Coordinates of C-alpha atoms and ligand atoms in Angstrom, one line a residue:
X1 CA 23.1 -28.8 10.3
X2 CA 20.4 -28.9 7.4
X3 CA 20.9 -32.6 7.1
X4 CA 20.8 -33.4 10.8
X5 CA 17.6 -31.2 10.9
X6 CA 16.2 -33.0 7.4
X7 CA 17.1 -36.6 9.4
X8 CA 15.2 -35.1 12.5
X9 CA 12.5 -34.2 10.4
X10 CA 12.2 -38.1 8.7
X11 CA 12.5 -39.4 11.7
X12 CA 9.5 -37.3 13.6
X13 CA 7.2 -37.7 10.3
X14 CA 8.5 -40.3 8.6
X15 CA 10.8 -40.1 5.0
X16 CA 7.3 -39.4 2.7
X17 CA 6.3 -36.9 4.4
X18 CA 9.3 -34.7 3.9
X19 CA 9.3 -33.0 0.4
X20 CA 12.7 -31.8 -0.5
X21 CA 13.3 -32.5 -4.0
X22 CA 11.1 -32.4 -7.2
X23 CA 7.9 -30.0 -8.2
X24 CA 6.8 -28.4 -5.0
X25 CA 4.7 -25.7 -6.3
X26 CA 1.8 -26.7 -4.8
X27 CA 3.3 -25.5 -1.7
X28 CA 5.7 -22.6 -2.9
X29 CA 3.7 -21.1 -5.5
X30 CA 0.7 -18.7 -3.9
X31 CA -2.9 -19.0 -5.7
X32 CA -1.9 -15.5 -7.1
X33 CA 1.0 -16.9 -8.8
X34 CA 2.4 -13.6 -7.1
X35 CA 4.9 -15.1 -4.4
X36 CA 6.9 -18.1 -5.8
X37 CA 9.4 -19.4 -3.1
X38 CA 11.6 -22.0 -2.6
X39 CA 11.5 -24.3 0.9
X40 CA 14.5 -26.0 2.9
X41 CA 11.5 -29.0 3.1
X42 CA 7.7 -29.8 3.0
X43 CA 7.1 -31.4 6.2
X44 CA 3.2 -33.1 6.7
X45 CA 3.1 -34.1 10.4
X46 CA 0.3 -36.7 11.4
X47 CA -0.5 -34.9 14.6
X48 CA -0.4 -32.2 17.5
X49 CA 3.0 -34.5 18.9
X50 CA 4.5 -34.2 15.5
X51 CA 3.7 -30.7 15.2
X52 CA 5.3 -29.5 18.3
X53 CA 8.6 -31.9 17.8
X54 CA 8.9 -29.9 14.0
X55 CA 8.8 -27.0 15.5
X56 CA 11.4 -28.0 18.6
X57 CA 13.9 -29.3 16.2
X58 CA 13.4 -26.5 13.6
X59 CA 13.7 -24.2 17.0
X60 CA 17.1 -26.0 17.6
X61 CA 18.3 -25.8 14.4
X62 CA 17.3 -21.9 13.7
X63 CA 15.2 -22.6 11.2
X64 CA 12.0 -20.8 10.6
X65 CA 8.6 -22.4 9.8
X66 CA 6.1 -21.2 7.3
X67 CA 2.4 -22.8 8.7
X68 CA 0.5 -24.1 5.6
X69 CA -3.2 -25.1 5.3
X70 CA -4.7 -25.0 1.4
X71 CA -2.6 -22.1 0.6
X72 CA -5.6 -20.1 -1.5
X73 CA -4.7 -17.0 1.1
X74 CA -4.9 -14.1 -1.2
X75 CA -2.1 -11.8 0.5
X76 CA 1.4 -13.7 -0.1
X77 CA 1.5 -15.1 3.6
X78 CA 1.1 -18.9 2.9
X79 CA 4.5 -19.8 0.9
X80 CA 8.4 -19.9 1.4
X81 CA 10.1 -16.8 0.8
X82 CA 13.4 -17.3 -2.0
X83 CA 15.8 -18.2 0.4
X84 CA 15.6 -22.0 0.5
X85 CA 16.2 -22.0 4.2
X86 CA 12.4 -22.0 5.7
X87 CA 10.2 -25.3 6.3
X88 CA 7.0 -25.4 5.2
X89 CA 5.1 -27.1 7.4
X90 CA 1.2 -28.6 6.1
X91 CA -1.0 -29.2 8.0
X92 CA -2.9 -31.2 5.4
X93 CA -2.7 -34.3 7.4
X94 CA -4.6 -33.6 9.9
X95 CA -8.1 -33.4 9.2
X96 CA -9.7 -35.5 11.4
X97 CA -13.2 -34.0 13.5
X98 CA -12.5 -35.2 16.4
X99 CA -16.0 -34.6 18.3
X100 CA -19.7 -32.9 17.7
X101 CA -20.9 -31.8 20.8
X102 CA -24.4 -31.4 20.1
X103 CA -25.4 -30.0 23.2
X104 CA -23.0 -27.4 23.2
X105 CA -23.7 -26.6 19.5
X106 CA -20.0 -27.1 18.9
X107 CA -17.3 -29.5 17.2
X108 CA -13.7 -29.8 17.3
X109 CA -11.9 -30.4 14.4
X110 CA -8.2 -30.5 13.7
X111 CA -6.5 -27.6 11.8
X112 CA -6.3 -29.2 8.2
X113 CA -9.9 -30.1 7.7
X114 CA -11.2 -28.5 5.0
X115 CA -13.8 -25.7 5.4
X116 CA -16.1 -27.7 2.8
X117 CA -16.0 -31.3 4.5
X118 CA -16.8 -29.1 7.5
X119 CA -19.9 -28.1 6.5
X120 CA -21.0 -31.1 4.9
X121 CA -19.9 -33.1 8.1
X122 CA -22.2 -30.2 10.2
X123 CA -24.9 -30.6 7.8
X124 CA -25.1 -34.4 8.3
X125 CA -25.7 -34.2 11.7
X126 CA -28.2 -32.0 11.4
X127 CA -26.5 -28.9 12.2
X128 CA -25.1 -25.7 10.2
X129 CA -21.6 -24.3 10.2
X130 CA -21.7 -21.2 8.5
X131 CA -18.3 -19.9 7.3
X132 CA -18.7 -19.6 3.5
X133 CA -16.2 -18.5 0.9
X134 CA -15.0 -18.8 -2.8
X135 CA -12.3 -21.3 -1.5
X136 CA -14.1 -23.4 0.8
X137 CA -13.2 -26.5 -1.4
X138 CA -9.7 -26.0 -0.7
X139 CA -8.9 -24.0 2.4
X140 CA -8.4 -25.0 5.7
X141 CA -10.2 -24.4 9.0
X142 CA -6.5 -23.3 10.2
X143 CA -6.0 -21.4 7.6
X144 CA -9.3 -19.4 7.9
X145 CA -8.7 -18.9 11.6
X146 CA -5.4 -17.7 11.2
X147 CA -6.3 -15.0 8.7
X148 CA -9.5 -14.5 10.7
X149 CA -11.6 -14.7 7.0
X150 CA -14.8 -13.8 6.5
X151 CA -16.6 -14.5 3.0
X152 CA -20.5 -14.7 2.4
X153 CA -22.1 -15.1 5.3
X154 CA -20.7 -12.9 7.9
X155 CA -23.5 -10.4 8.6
X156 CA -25.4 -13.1 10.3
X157 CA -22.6 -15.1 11.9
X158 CA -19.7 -13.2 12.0
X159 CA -16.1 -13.4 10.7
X160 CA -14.5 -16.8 11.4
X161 CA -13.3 -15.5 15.2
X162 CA -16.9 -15.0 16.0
X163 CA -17.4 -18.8 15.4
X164 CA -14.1 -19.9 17.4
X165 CA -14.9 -21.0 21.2
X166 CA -11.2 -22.3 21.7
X167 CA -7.8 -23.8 20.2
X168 CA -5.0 -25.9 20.0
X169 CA -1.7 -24.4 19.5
X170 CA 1.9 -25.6 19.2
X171 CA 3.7 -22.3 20.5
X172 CA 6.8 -21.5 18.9
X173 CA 9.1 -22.8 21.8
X174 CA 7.3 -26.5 20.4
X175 CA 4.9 -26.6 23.7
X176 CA 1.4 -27.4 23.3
X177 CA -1.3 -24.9 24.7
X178 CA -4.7 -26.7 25.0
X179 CA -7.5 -24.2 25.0
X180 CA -10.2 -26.4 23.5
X181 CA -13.2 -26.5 26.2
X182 CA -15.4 -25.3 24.1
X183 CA -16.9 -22.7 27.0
X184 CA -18.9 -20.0 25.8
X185 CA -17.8 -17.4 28.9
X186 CA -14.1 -17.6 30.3
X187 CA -13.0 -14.1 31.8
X188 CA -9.4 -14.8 33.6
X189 CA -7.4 -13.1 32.1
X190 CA -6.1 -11.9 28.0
X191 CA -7.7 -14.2 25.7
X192 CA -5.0 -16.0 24.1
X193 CA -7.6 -17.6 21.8
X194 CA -7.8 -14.0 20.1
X195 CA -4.1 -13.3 19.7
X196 CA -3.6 -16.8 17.2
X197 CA -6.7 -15.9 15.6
X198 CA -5.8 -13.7 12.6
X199 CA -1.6 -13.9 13.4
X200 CA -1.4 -15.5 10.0
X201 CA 1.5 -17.9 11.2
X202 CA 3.5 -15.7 12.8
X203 CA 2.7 -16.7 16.8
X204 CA 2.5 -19.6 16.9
X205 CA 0.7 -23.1 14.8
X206 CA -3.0 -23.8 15.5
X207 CA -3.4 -27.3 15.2
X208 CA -7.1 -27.8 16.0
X209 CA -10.0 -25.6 16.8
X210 CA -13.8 -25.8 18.7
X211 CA -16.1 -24.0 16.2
X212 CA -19.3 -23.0 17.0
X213 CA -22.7 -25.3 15.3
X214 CA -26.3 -23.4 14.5
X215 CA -29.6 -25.2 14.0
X216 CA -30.1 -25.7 9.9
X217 CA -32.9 -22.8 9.3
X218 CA -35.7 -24.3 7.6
X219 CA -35.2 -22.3 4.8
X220 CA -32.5 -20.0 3.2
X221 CA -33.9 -18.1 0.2
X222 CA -31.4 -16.0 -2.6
X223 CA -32.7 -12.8 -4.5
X224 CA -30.5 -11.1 -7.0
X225 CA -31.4 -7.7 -7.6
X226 CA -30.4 -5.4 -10.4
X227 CA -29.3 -1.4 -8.6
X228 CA -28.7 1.6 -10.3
X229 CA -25.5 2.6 -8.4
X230 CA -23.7 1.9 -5.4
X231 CA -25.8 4.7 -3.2
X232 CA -28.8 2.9 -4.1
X233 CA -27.1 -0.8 -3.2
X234 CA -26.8 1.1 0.2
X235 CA -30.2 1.6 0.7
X236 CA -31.5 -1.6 -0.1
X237 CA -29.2 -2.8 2.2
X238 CA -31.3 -0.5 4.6
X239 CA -34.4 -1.8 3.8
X240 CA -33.1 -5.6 3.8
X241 CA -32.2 -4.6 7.8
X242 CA -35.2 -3.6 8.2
X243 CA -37.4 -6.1 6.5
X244 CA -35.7 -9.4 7.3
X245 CA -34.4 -8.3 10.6
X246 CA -31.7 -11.2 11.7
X247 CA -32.8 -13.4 8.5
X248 CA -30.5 -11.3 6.5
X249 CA -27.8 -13.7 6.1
X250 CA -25.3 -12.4 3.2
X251 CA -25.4 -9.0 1.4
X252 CA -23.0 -9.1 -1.7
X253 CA -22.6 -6.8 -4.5
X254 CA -21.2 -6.7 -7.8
X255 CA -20.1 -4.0 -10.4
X256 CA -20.9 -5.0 -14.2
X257 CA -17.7 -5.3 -15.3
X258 CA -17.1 -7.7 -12.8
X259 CA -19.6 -9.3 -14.1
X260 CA -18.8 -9.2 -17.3
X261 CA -15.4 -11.1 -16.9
X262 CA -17.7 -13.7 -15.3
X263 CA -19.5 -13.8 -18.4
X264 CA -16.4 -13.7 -21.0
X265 CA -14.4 -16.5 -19.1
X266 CA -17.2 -19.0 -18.0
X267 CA -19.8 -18.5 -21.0
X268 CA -22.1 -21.8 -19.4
X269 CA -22.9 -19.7 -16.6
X270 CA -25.9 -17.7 -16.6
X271 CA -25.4 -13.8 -15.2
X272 CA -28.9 -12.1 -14.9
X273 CA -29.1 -8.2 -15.7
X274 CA -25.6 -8.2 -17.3
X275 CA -26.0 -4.6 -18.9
X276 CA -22.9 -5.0 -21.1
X277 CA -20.8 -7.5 -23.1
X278 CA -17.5 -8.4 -22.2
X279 CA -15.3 -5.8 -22.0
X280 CA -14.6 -4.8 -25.7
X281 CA -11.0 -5.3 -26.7
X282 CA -8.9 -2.4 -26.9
X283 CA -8.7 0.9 -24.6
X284 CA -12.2 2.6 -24.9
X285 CA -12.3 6.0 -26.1
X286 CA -11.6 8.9 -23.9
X287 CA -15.1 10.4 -22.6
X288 CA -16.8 7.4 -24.2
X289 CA -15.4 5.2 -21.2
X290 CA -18.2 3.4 -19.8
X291 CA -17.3 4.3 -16.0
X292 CA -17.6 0.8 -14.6
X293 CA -17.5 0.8 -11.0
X294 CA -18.8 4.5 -10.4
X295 CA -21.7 6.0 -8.1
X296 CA -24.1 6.3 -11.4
X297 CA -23.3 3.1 -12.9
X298 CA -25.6 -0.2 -12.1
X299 CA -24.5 -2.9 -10.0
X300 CA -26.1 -6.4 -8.7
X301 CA -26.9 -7.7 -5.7
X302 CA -27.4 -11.1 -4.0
X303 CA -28.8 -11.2 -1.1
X304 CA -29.6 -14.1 1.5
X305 CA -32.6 -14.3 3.6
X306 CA -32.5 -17.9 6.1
X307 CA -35.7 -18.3 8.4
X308 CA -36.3 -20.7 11.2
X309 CA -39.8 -20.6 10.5
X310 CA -41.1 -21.6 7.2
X311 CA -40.3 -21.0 3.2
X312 CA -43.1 -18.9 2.6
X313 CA -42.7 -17.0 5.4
X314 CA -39.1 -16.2 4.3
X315 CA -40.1 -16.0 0.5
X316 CA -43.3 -13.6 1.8
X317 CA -40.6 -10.8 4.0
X318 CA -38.4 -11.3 0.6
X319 CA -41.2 -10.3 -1.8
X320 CA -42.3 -7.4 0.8
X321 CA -38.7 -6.4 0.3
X322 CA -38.2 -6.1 -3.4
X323 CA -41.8 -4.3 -3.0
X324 CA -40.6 -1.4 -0.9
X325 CA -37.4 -1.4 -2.3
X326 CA -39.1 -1.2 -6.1
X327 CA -41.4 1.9 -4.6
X328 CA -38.1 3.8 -3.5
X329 CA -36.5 3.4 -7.2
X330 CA -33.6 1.6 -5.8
X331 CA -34.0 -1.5 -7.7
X332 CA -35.1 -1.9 -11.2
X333 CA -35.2 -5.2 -11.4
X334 CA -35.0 -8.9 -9.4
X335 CA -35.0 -12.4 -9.4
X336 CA -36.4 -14.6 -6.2
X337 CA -34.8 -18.6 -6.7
X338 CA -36.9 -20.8 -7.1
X339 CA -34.9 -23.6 -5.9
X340 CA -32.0 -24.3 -3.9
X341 CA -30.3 -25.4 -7.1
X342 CA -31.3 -22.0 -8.8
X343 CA -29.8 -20.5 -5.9
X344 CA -26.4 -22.4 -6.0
X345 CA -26.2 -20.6 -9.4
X346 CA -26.7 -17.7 -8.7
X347 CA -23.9 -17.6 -5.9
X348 CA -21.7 -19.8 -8.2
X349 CA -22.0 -16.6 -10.4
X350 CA -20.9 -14.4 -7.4
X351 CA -18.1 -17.2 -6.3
X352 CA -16.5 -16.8 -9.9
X353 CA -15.6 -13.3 -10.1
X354 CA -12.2 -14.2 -8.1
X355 CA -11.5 -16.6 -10.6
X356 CA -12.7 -15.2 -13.9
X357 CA -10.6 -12.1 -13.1
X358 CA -7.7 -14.6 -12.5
X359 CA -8.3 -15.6 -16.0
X360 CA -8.5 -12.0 -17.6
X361 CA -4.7 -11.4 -16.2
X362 CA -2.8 -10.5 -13.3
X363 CA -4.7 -8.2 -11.0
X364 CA -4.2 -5.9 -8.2
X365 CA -6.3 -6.2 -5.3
X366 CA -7.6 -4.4 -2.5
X367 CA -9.4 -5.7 0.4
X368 CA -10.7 -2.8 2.0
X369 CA -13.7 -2.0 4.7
X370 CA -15.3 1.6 5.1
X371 CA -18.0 2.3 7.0
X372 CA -21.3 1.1 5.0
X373 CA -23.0 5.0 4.9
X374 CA -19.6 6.1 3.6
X375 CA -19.1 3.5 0.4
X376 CA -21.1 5.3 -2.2
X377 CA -18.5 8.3 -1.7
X378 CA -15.6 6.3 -1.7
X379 CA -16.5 4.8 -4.8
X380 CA -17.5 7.9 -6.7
X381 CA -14.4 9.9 -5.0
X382 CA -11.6 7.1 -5.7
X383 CA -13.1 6.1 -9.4
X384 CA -12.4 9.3 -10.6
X385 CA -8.9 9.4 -8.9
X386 CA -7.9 6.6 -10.6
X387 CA -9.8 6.5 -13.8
X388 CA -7.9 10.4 -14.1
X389 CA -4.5 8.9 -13.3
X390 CA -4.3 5.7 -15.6
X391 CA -7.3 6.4 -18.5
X392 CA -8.8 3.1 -19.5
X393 CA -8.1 1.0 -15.6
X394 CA -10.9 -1.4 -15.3
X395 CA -12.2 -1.9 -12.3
X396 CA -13.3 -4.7 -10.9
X397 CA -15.2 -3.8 -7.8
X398 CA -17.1 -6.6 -5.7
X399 CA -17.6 -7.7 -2.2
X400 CA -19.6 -8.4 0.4
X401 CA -21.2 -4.8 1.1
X402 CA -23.3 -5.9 4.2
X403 CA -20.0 -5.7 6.3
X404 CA -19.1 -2.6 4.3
X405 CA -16.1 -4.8 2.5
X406 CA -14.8 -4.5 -0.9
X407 CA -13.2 -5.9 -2.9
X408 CA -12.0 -3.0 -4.6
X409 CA -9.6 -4.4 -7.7
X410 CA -7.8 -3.0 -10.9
X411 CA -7.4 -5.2 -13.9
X412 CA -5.2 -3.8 -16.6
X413 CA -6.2 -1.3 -19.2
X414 CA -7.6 -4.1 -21.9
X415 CA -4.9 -3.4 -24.4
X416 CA -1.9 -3.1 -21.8
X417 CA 0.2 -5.9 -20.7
X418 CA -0.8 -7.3 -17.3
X419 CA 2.6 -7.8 -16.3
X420 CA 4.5 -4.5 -17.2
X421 CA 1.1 -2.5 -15.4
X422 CA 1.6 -4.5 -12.2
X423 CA 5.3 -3.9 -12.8
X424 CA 5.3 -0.1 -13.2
X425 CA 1.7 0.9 -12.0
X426 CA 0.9 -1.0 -9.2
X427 CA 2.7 1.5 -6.0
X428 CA 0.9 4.3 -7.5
X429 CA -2.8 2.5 -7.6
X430 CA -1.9 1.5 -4.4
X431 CA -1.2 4.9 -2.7
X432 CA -4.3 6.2 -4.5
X433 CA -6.5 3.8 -3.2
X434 CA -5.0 3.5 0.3
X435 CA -4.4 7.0 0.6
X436 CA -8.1 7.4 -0.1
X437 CA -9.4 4.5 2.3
X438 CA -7.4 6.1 5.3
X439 CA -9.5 9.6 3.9
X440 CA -12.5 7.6 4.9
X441 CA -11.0 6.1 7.9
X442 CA -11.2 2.5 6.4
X443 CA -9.3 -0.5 6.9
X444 CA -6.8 -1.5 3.9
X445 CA -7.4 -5.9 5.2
X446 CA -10.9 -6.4 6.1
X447 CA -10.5 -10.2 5.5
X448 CA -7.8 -11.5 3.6
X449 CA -5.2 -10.2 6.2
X450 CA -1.6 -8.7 5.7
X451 CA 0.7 -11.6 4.7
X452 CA 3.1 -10.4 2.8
X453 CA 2.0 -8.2 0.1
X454 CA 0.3 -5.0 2.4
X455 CA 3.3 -5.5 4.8
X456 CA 5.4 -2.1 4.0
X457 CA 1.6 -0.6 3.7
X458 CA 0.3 -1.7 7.2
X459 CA 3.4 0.2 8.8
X460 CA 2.0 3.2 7.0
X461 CA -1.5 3.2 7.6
X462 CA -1.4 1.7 11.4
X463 CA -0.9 4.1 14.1
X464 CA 2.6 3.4 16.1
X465 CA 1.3 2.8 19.0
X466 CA -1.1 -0.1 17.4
X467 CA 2.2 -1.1 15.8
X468 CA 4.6 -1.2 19.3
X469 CA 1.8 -3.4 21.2
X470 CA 2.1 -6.2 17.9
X471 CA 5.6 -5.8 18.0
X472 CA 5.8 -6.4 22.0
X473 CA 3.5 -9.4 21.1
X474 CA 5.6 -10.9 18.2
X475 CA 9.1 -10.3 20.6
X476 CA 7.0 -12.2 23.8
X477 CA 5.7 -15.4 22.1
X478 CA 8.4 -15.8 19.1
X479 CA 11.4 -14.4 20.6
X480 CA 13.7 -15.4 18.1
X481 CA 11.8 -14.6 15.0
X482 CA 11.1 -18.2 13.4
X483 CA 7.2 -18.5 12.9
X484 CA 6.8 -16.8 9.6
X485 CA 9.0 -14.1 9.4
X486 CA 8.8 -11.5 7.4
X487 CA 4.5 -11.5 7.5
X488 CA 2.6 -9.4 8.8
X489 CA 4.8 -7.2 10.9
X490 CA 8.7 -5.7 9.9
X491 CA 10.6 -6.4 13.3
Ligands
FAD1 P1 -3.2 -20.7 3.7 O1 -3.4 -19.9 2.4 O2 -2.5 -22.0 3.6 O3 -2.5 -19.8 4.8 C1 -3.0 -18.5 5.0 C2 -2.2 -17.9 6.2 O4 -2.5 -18.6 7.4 C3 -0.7 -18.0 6.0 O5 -0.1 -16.8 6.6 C4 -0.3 -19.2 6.8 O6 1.0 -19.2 7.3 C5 -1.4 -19.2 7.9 N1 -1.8 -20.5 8.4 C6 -2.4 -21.5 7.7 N2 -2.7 -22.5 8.5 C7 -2.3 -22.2 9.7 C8 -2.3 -22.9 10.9 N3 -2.8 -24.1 11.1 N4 -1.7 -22.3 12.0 C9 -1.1 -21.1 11.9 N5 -1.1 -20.4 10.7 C10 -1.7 -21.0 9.7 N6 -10.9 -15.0 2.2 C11 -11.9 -14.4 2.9 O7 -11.7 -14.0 4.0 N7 -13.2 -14.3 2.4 C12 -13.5 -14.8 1.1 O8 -14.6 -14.6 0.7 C13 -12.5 -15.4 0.4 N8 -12.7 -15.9 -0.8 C14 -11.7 -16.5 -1.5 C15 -12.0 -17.0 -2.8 C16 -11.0 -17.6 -3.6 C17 -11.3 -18.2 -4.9 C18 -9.7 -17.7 -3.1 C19 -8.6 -18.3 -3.8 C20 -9.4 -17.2 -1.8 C21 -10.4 -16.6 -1.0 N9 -10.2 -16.1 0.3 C22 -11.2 -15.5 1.0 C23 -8.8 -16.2 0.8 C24 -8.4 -17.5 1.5 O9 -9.2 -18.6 1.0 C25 -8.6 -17.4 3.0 O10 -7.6 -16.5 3.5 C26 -8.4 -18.7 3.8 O11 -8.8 -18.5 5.1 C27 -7.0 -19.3 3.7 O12 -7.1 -20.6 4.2 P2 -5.9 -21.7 3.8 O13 -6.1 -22.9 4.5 O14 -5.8 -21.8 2.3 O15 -4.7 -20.9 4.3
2HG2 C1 -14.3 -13.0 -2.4 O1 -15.0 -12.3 -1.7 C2 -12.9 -13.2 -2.0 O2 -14.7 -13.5 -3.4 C3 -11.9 -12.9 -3.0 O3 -12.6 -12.6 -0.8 C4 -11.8 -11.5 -3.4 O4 -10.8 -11.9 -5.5 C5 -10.9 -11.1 -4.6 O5 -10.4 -10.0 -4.5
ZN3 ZN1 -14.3 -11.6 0.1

């Protein structure tokens, strides 16, 4: 059976572009180095036609598919399981744009571009497509509509299904649903659109997308700002509502010790206000502990103000900005770029946390949202939990607090081994942190989505009845279970 369905597979894609043998870790290992997996094949169909005759024959054969697109998801949802008996099918292939509608402000593009040719394609015409993140070089437009991201940029434009109009998708029976007319209003009926977006691979494949298009603003000005703790991060983020109004594109903050790592790891880069050196080797002493991500500890911000009018009008609200928010003591001190290039830096700074921490070890991380007013508490409440329960956890806490999103993480005491703490700690930071996001009535995935990893902790923290409706979903569209099992939802 596996070697008629391997033949079937040559014969639909053609012999190179089904990977069985030799080092496939590009497509079984996850960017965490977290999941590693083992595929039945690699299978890089040209088009939508190939796409739905995989998935008929894999249908036929029982075989279950695991949709690919750059594979940086974050959340173990993107690779094989250990079994050797799932495809994965790439949609690398196909990244062609197939129109700009200029009119419309919209383009279609086919589910493997990648995000970063995207906007670069946009930006040549004369247009802006605003989905930004860390990745962008190397994830997919699929990808980012199936996990629904959101990255640096979404307090202006929205997470990636506020920039979706419509979608191809090959359904998991192998037919082909065309929902690509790129109409602003269309009110018959359930929005299929919505269902795909975010499902992470497990309704269906989307194989090409209409994304929404924005006029380039005529100028898009960066501050970084130095805050004395997360409750006064909160107000400026106030005052930045209030101030630039809809110009207030991005809102990110950073804890010093985040910082730091970006610091120790990438030493060319330049961090402004970095309080304190790397994290000094060894566990520091108890009481002495600088508390790193705590209420009364300083953080960074970078914010983004874009204006359709003029620079200095957008440079002028940004300096009446840091002036009110200098009055009120919540920031001590900034930085306006100069430049665009000075600007680049200064989110390249932010856009390296991900990977310096990477670099400092194996990590645990949390992707969580709380409501904006309620973050300073968290913060200060779950700190202490976990600073108590495991003396000496550094954590690395980051994220993009205009949508009231963290990125809440734990890195190793600095003289523990990375691997034994994820090993034996990593359930119990878990509950703590969960447990104390469902006391604030967060969300435990604000971006990344469930994939794997927060599986067994979604069935916790969702309510059953949320839980029966996805179910009743997963059973209608993928009856028999073969579009990436085992993600997102336990059937
Ligand atoms: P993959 O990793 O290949 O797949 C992700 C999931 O989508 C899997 O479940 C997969 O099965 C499914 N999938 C992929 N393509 C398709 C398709 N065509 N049809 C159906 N299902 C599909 N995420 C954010 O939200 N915000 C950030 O700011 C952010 N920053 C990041 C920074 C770094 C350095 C890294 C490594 C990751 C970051 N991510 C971020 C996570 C990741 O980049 C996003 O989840 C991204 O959307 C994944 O795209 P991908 O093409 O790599 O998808
Ligand atoms: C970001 O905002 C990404 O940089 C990655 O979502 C977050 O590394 C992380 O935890
Ligand atoms: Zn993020």
């Amino acid at each position: 059976m596996t070697t008629e369905l391997l033949e079937a597979l040559r014969k639909i894609s053609g012999p190179t572009n089904v990977l069985c043998d030799g080092d496939l870790s590009a497509w079984e290992l996850d960017w965490r180095k977290r999941a590693r997996g083992k595929a039945l094949a690699v299978v890089r169909p040209a088009n939508t036609q190939e796409v739905a005759a995989v998935v008929k024959a894999c249908a036929a054969a029982g075989v279950s598919l695991v949709a690919q697109g750059g594979n940086t998801g974050l959340v173990g949802g993107s690779t094989p399981d250990a079994s050797g008996t799932q495809v994965v099918l790439s949609l690398q292939r196909m990244n062609a744009v197939r129109q700009l509608d200029a009119a419309n402000l919209s383009m279609t593009v086919e589910a493997g571009c990648i995000l970063q040719a995207l906007q670069q394609h946009a930006e040549n015409e004369g247009f802006l497509f605003p989905l930004s993140l860390g990745a962008e070089g190397s994830c997919t437009i699929g990808g980012n509509l199936a996990t629904n991201a959101g990255g640096t940029q979404v307090v202006r434009y929205g997470n990636t299904r506020e920039l979706c109009l419509g979608l191809e998708v090959v359904t998991a029976q192998g037919e082909i649903w065309q929902g690509l007319s790129g109409l602003r209003k269309d009110n018959t009926g359930y929005d299929l659109r919505d269902l795909f977006i975010g499902s992470e691979g497990t309704l269906g494949i989307i194989t090409a997308a209409t994304m929404k298009l924005y006029p380039m603003p005529a100028a898009q000005l960066t501050a970084w700002a130095a805050v004395p703790s997360m409750a006064h991060a909160v107000t400026l983020l106030g005052l930045a509502h209030q101030h630039l109004g809809a110009g207030l594109t991005g809102f990110e903050v950073m804890g010093q010790f985040a910082l730091s790592l970006v610091a120790k790891h990438f030493p060319q880069l330049r961090v402004p206000f970095l309080e304190a050196p790397a994290a000094p080797p060894g566990r520091p002493e108890q009481g002495t502990a600088p508390s790193v991500g705590s209420v009364g500890t300083p953080f960074c911000v970078l914010l983004e103000n874009s204006d359709h009018e003029s620079e200095a009008h957008a440079r002028e609200q940004l300096e009446r900005l840091l002036e009110a928010a200098f009055e009120q003591g919540c920031v001590s001190d900034a930085v306006v770029a100069e430049s665009l290039t000075q600007a680049h830096q200064l989110w390249h700074v932010r856009e390296s946390i991900t990977l310096a921490q990477a670099e400092e070890g194996l990590n645990i991380k949390h992707d969580i949202s709380i409501a904006v007013s309620r973050i300073p508490e968290f913060v200060q409440v779950t700190d202490a939990l976990l600073e108590q329960a495991i003396p000496g956890v550094r954590l690395v806490n980051f994220g993009h607090l205009g949508d009231g999103n963290l990125h809440y993480n734990v890195q190793a005491p600095a003289d523990g081994d990375a691997k034994a703490f994820l090993r034996e700690r990593e359930e119990e930071v878990n509950t703590i942190v969960y447990d104390s996001v469902a006391r604030f009535d967060g969300s435990i995935s604000a971006e990344h989505g469930v994939g794997s990893l927060k599986l067994d902790k979604l069935e916790h923290h969702k309510s059953p009845v949320a839980l029966g409706m996805m179910r009743a979903i997963k059973q209608a569209l993928d009856p028999h279970k073969l579009m990436n099992p085992g993600r997102v939802l336990r059937m």
